[in-house]
Short mmCIF file of C-alpha atoms in Angstrom, two decimals:
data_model
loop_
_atom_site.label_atom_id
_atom_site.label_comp_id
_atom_site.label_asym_id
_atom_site.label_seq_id
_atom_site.Cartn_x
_atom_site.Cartn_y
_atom_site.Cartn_z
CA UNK A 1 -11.68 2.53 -2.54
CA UNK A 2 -8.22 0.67 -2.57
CA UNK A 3 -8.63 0.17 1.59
CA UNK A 4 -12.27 -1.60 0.63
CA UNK A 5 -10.64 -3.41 -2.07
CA UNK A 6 -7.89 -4.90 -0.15
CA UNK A 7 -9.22 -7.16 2.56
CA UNK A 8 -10.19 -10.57 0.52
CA UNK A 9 -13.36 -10.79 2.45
CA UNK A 10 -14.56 -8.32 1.06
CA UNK A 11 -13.54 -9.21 -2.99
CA UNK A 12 -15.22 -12.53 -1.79
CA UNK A 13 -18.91 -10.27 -1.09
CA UNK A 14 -18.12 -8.73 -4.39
CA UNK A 15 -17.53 -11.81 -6.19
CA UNK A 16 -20.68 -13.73 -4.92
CA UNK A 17 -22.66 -10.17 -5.55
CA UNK A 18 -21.83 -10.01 -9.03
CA UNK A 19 -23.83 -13.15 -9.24
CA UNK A 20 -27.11 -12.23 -7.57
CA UNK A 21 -28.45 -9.62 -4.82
CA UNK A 22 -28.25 -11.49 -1.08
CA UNK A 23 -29.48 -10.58 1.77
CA UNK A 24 -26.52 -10.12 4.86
CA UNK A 25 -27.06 -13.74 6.10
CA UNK A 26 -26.51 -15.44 2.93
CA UNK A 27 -23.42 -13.16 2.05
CA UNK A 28 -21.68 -14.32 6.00
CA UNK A 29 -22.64 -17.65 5.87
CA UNK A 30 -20.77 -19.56 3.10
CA UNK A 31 -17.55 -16.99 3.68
CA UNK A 32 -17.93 -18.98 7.23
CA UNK A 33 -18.61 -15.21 8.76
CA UNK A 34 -20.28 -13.81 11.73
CA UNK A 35 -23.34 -11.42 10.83
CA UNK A 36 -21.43 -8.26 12.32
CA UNK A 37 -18.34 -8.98 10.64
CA UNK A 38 -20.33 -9.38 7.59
CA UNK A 39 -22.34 -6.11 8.13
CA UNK A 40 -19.26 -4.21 9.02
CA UNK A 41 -17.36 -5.39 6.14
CA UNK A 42 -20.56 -4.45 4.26
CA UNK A 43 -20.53 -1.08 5.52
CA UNK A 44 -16.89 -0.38 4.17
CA UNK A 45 -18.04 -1.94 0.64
CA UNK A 46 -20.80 1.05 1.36
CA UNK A 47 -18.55 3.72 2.23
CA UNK A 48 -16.82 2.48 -1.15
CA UNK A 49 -19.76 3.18 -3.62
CA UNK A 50 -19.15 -0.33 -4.22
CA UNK A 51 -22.40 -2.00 -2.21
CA UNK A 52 -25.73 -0.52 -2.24
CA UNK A 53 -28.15 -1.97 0.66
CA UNK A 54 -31.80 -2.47 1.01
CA UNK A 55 -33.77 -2.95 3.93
CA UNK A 56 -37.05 -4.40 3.61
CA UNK A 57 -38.02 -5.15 6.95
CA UNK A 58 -35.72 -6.89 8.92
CA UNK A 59 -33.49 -8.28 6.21
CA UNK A 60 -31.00 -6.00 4.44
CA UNK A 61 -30.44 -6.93 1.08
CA UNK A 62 -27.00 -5.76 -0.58
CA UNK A 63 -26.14 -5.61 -4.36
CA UNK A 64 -23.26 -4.80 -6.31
CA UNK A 65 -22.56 -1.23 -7.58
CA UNK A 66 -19.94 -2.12 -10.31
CA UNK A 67 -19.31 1.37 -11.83
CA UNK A 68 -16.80 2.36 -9.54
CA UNK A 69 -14.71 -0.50 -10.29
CA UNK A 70 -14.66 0.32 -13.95
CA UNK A 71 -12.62 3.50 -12.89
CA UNK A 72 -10.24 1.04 -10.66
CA UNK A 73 -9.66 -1.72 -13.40
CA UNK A 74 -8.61 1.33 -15.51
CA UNK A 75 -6.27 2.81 -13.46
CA UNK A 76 -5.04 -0.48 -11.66
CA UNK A 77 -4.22 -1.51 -15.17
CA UNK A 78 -2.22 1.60 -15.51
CA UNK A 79 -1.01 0.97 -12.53
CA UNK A 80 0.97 -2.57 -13.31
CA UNK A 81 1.64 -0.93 -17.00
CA UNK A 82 4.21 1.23 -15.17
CA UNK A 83 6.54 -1.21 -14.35
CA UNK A 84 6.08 -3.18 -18.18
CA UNK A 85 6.76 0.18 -19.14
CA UNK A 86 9.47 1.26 -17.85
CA UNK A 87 11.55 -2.63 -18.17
CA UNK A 88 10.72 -2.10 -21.75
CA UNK A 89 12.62 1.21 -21.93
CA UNK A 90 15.29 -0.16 -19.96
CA UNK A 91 15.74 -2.91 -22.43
CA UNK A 92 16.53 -0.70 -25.25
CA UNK A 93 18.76 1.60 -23.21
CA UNK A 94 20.86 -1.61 -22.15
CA UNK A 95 20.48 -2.57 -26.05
CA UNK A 96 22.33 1.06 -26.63
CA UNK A 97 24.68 0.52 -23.66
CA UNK A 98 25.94 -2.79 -25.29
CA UNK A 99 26.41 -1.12 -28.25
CA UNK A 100 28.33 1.44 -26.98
CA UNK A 101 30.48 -1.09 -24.52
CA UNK A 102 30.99 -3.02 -27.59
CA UNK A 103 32.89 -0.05 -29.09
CA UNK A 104 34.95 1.06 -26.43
CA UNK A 105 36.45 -2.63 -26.15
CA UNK A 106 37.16 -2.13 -29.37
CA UNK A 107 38.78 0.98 -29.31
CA UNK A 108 40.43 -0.55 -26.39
CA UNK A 109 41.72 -3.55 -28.13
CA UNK A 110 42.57 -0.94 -31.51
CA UNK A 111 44.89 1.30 -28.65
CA UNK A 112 46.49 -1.70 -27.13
CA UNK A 113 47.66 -2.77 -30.81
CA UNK B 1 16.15 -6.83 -30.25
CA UNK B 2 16.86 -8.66 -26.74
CA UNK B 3 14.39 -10.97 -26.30
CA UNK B 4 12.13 -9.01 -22.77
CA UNK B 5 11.37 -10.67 -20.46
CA UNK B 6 8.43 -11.84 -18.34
CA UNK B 7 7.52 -9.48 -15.54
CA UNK B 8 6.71 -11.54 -12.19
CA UNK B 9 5.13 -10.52 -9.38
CA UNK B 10 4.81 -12.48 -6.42
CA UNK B 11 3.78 -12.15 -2.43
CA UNK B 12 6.13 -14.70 -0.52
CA UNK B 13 4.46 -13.90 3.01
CA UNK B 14 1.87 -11.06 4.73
CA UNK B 15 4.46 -7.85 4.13
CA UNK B 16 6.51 -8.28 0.88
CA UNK B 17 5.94 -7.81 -2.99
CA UNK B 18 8.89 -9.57 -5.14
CA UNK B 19 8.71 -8.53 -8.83
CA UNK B 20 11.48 -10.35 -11.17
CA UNK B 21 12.43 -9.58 -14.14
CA UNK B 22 15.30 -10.48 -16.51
CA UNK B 23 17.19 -8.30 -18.93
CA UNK B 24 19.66 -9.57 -21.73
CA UNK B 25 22.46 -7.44 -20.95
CA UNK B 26 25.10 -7.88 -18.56
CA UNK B 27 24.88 -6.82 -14.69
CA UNK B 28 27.47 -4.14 -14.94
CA UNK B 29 25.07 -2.34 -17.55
CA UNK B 30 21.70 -3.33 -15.96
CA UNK B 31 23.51 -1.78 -12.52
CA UNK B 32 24.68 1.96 -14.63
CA UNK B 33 20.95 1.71 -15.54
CA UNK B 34 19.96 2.07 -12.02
CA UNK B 35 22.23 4.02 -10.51
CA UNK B 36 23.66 6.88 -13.08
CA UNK B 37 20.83 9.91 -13.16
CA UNK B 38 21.20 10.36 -16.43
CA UNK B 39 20.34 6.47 -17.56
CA UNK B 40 17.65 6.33 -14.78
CA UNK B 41 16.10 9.69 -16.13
CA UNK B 42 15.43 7.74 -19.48
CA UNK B 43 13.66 5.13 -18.25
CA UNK B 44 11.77 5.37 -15.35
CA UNK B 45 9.03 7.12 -15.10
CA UNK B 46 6.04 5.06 -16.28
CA UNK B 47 3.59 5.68 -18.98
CA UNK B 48 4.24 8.07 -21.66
CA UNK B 49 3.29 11.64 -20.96
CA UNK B 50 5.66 11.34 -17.64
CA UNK B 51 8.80 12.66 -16.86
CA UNK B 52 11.33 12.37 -14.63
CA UNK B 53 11.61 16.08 -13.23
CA UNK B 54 13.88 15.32 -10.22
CA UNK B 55 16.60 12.05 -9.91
CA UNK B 56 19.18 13.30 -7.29
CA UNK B 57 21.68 10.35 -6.14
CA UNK B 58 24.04 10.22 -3.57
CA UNK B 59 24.88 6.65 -4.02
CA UNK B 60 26.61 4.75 -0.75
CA UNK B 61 25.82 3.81 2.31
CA UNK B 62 23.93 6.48 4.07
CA UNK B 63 23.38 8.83 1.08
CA UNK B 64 20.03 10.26 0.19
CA UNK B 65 18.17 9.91 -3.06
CA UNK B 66 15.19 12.11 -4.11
CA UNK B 67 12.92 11.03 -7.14
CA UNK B 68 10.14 13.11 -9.28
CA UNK B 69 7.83 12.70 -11.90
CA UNK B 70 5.28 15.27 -13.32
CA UNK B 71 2.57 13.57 -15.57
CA UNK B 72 -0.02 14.97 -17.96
CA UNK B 73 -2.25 17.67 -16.34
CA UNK B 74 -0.86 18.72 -12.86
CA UNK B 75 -0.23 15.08 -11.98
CA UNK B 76 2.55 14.55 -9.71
CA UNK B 77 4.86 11.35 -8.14
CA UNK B 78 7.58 11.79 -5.88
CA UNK B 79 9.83 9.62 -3.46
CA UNK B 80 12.77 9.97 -1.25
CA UNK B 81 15.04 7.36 1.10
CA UNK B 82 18.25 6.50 1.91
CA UNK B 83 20.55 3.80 0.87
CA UNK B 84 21.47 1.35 3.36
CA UNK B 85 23.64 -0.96 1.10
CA UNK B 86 25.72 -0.55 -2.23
CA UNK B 87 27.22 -3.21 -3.54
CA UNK B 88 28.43 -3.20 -7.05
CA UNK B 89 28.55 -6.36 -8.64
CA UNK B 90 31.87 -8.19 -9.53
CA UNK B 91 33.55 -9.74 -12.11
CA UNK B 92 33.30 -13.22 -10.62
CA UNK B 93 29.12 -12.95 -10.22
CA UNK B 94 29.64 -11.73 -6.27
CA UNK B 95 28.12 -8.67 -5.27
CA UNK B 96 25.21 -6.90 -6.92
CA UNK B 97 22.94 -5.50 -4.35
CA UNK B 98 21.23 -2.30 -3.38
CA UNK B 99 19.07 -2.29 -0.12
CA UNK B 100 17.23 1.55 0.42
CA UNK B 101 14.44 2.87 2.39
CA UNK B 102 11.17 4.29 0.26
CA UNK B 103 8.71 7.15 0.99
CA UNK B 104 6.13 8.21 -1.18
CA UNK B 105 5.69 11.99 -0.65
CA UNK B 106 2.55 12.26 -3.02
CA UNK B 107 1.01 10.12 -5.78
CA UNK B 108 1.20 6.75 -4.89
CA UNK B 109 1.18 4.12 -2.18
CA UNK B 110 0.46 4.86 1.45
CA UNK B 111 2.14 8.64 1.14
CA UNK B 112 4.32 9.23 4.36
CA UNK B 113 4.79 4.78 5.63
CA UNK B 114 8.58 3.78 4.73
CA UNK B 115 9.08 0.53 3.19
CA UNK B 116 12.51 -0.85 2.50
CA UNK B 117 13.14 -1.77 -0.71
CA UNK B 118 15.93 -4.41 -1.73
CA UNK B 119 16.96 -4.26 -5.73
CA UNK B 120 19.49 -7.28 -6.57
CA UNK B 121 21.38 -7.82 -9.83
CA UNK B 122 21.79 -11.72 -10.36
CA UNK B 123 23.29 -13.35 -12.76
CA UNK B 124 22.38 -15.48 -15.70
CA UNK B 125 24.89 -16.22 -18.07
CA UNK B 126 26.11 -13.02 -19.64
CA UNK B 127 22.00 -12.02 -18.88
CA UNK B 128 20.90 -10.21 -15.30
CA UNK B 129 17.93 -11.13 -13.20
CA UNK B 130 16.65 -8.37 -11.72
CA UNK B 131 14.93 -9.17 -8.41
CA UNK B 132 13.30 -6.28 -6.33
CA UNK B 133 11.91 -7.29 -2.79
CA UNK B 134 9.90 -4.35 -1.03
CA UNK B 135 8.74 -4.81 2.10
CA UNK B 136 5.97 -2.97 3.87
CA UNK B 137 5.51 -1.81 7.28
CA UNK B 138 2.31 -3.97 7.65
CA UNK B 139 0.50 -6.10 6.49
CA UNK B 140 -2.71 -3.33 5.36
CA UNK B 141 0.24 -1.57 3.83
CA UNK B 142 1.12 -3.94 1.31
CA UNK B 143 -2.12 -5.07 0.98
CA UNK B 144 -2.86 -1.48 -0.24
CA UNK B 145 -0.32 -1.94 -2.64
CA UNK B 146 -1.67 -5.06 -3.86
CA UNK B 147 -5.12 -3.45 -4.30
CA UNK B 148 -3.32 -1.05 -6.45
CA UNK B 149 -2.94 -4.10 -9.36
CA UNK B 150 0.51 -4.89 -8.41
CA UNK B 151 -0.30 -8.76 -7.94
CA UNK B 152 -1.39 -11.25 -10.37
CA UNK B 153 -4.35 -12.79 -8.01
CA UNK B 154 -5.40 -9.90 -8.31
CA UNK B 155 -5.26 -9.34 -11.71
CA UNK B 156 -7.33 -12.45 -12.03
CA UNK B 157 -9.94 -11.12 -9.65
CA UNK B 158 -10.19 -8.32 -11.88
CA UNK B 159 -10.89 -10.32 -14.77
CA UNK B 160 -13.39 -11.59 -13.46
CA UNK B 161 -15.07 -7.99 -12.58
CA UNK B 162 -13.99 -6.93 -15.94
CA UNK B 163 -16.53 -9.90 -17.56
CA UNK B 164 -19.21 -8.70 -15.18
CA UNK B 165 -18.60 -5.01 -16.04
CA UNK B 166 -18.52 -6.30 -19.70
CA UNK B 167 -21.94 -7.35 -19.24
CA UNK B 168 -23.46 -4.26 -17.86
#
């Protein structure tokens, strides 16, 4: 799922799918796109759950399968959370480390008297 | 409370993330944070229902370190590497720089690929900028990364799915 989501040709399918089902020509043409290319890149989206195609005759017509995403947008989300997280923690640990550095110097100062 | 800051993420070429942040404490605190076990154990470990279950340090040049985390369920994280540079930071704003290599053993990232990872302690006026450059073995790996919601094109790209899911 991440590999398929990685390559920015292939957000770019996803992105024009979410607008309308196209057939493999329109999807490689304005992403300036051979038709293999397209199709192979198409093929991974597949492999993905993210892309389901239809073939009516010769043309192959590809639309967008969103639910997966919903599961990567969760945990994605998650994902950049951690850090947020974790900075947040370290800010009130540092808070408690001043605080604590703030007494020693004191007690240094007091001992030095 | 310090004021926290804004977390940054940016991709200055094809095989590194940089992710800044600043923190209104000095460096020599910010610098304990990351490098004493029992500080790092209380902060980093991501969302809550994590722990860290393993933080063993053998901080200098050459030394190993080996990090775990269990989450909720039988979820699992864990990293190792070795440090390739310590140095503290000084009095006079020199110094302040930690370069080690990364593996993911399980739960995250391309498991098994070593990226080096370079964590530097600036500073800002009594306040530390805190300025982590990773870089990955290729360009697929860091793109990987990326995919993971680590950048904030991304993000914006999943906006964008998020309307369209919205609208389902």
């Amino acid at each position: 799922m991440f590999r398929a989501l990685a390559h920015p040709a292939r957000r770019a399918i996803l992105r024009r799918l979410s607008e309308q089902e196209q057939n493999l020509s329109e999807l490689a043409a304005p992403l300036k796109m051979s038709f293999p290319a397209a199709s192979k890149h198409v093929r991974v989206l597949e492999r993905a759950r993210l892309v389901r195609r239809r073939v009516s005759g010769r043309t192959h017509f590809c639309r967008l399968n969103a639910a997966p995403l919903k599961e990567v947008a969760e945990w994605t989300d998650r994902y950049r959370r951690f850090w947020e997280e974790n900075f947040e923690r370290l800010d009130s640990l540092l808070e408690e480390m001043k605080g604590k550095d703030a007494g020693r110097s004191q007690e240094r100062v007091r001992n030095q008297a | 409370m310090s004021n926290a800051g804004t977390l940054n993420v940016t991709t200055p070429n094809d095989t590194q993330i940089v992710i800044t942040r600043e923190f209104n404490a000095p460096r020599r605190l910010v610098w304990e944070a990351h490098t004493k076990p029992e500080f790092l154990r209380r902060w980093l470990f991501g969302p809550p229902g994590w722990e860290m279950t393993q933080c063993d340090e053998d901080l200098r040049v050459g030394g190993k370190f080996r990090w775990a985390w269990s989450g909720p369920g039988d979820t699992g994280m864990s990293m190792h590497g070795v440090y390739r540079e310590v140095t503290p930071p000084t009095e006079g704003g020199g110094g302040g720089r930690i370069v080690r290599t990364e593996v993911f053993e399980s739960g995250c990232g391309p498991i098994g690929a070593e990226q080096l990872a370079m964590v530097e302690f600036i500073e800002k006026g009594g306040r530390t900028l805190l300025k982590i450059t990773v870089t990955y073995p290729t360009k697929e790996a860091r793109d990987g990364m990326l995919a993971s919601g680590m950048d904030q094109g991304m993000a914006a790209g999943y906006a964008r799915l998020d309307e369209l899911l919205a609208g389902m």
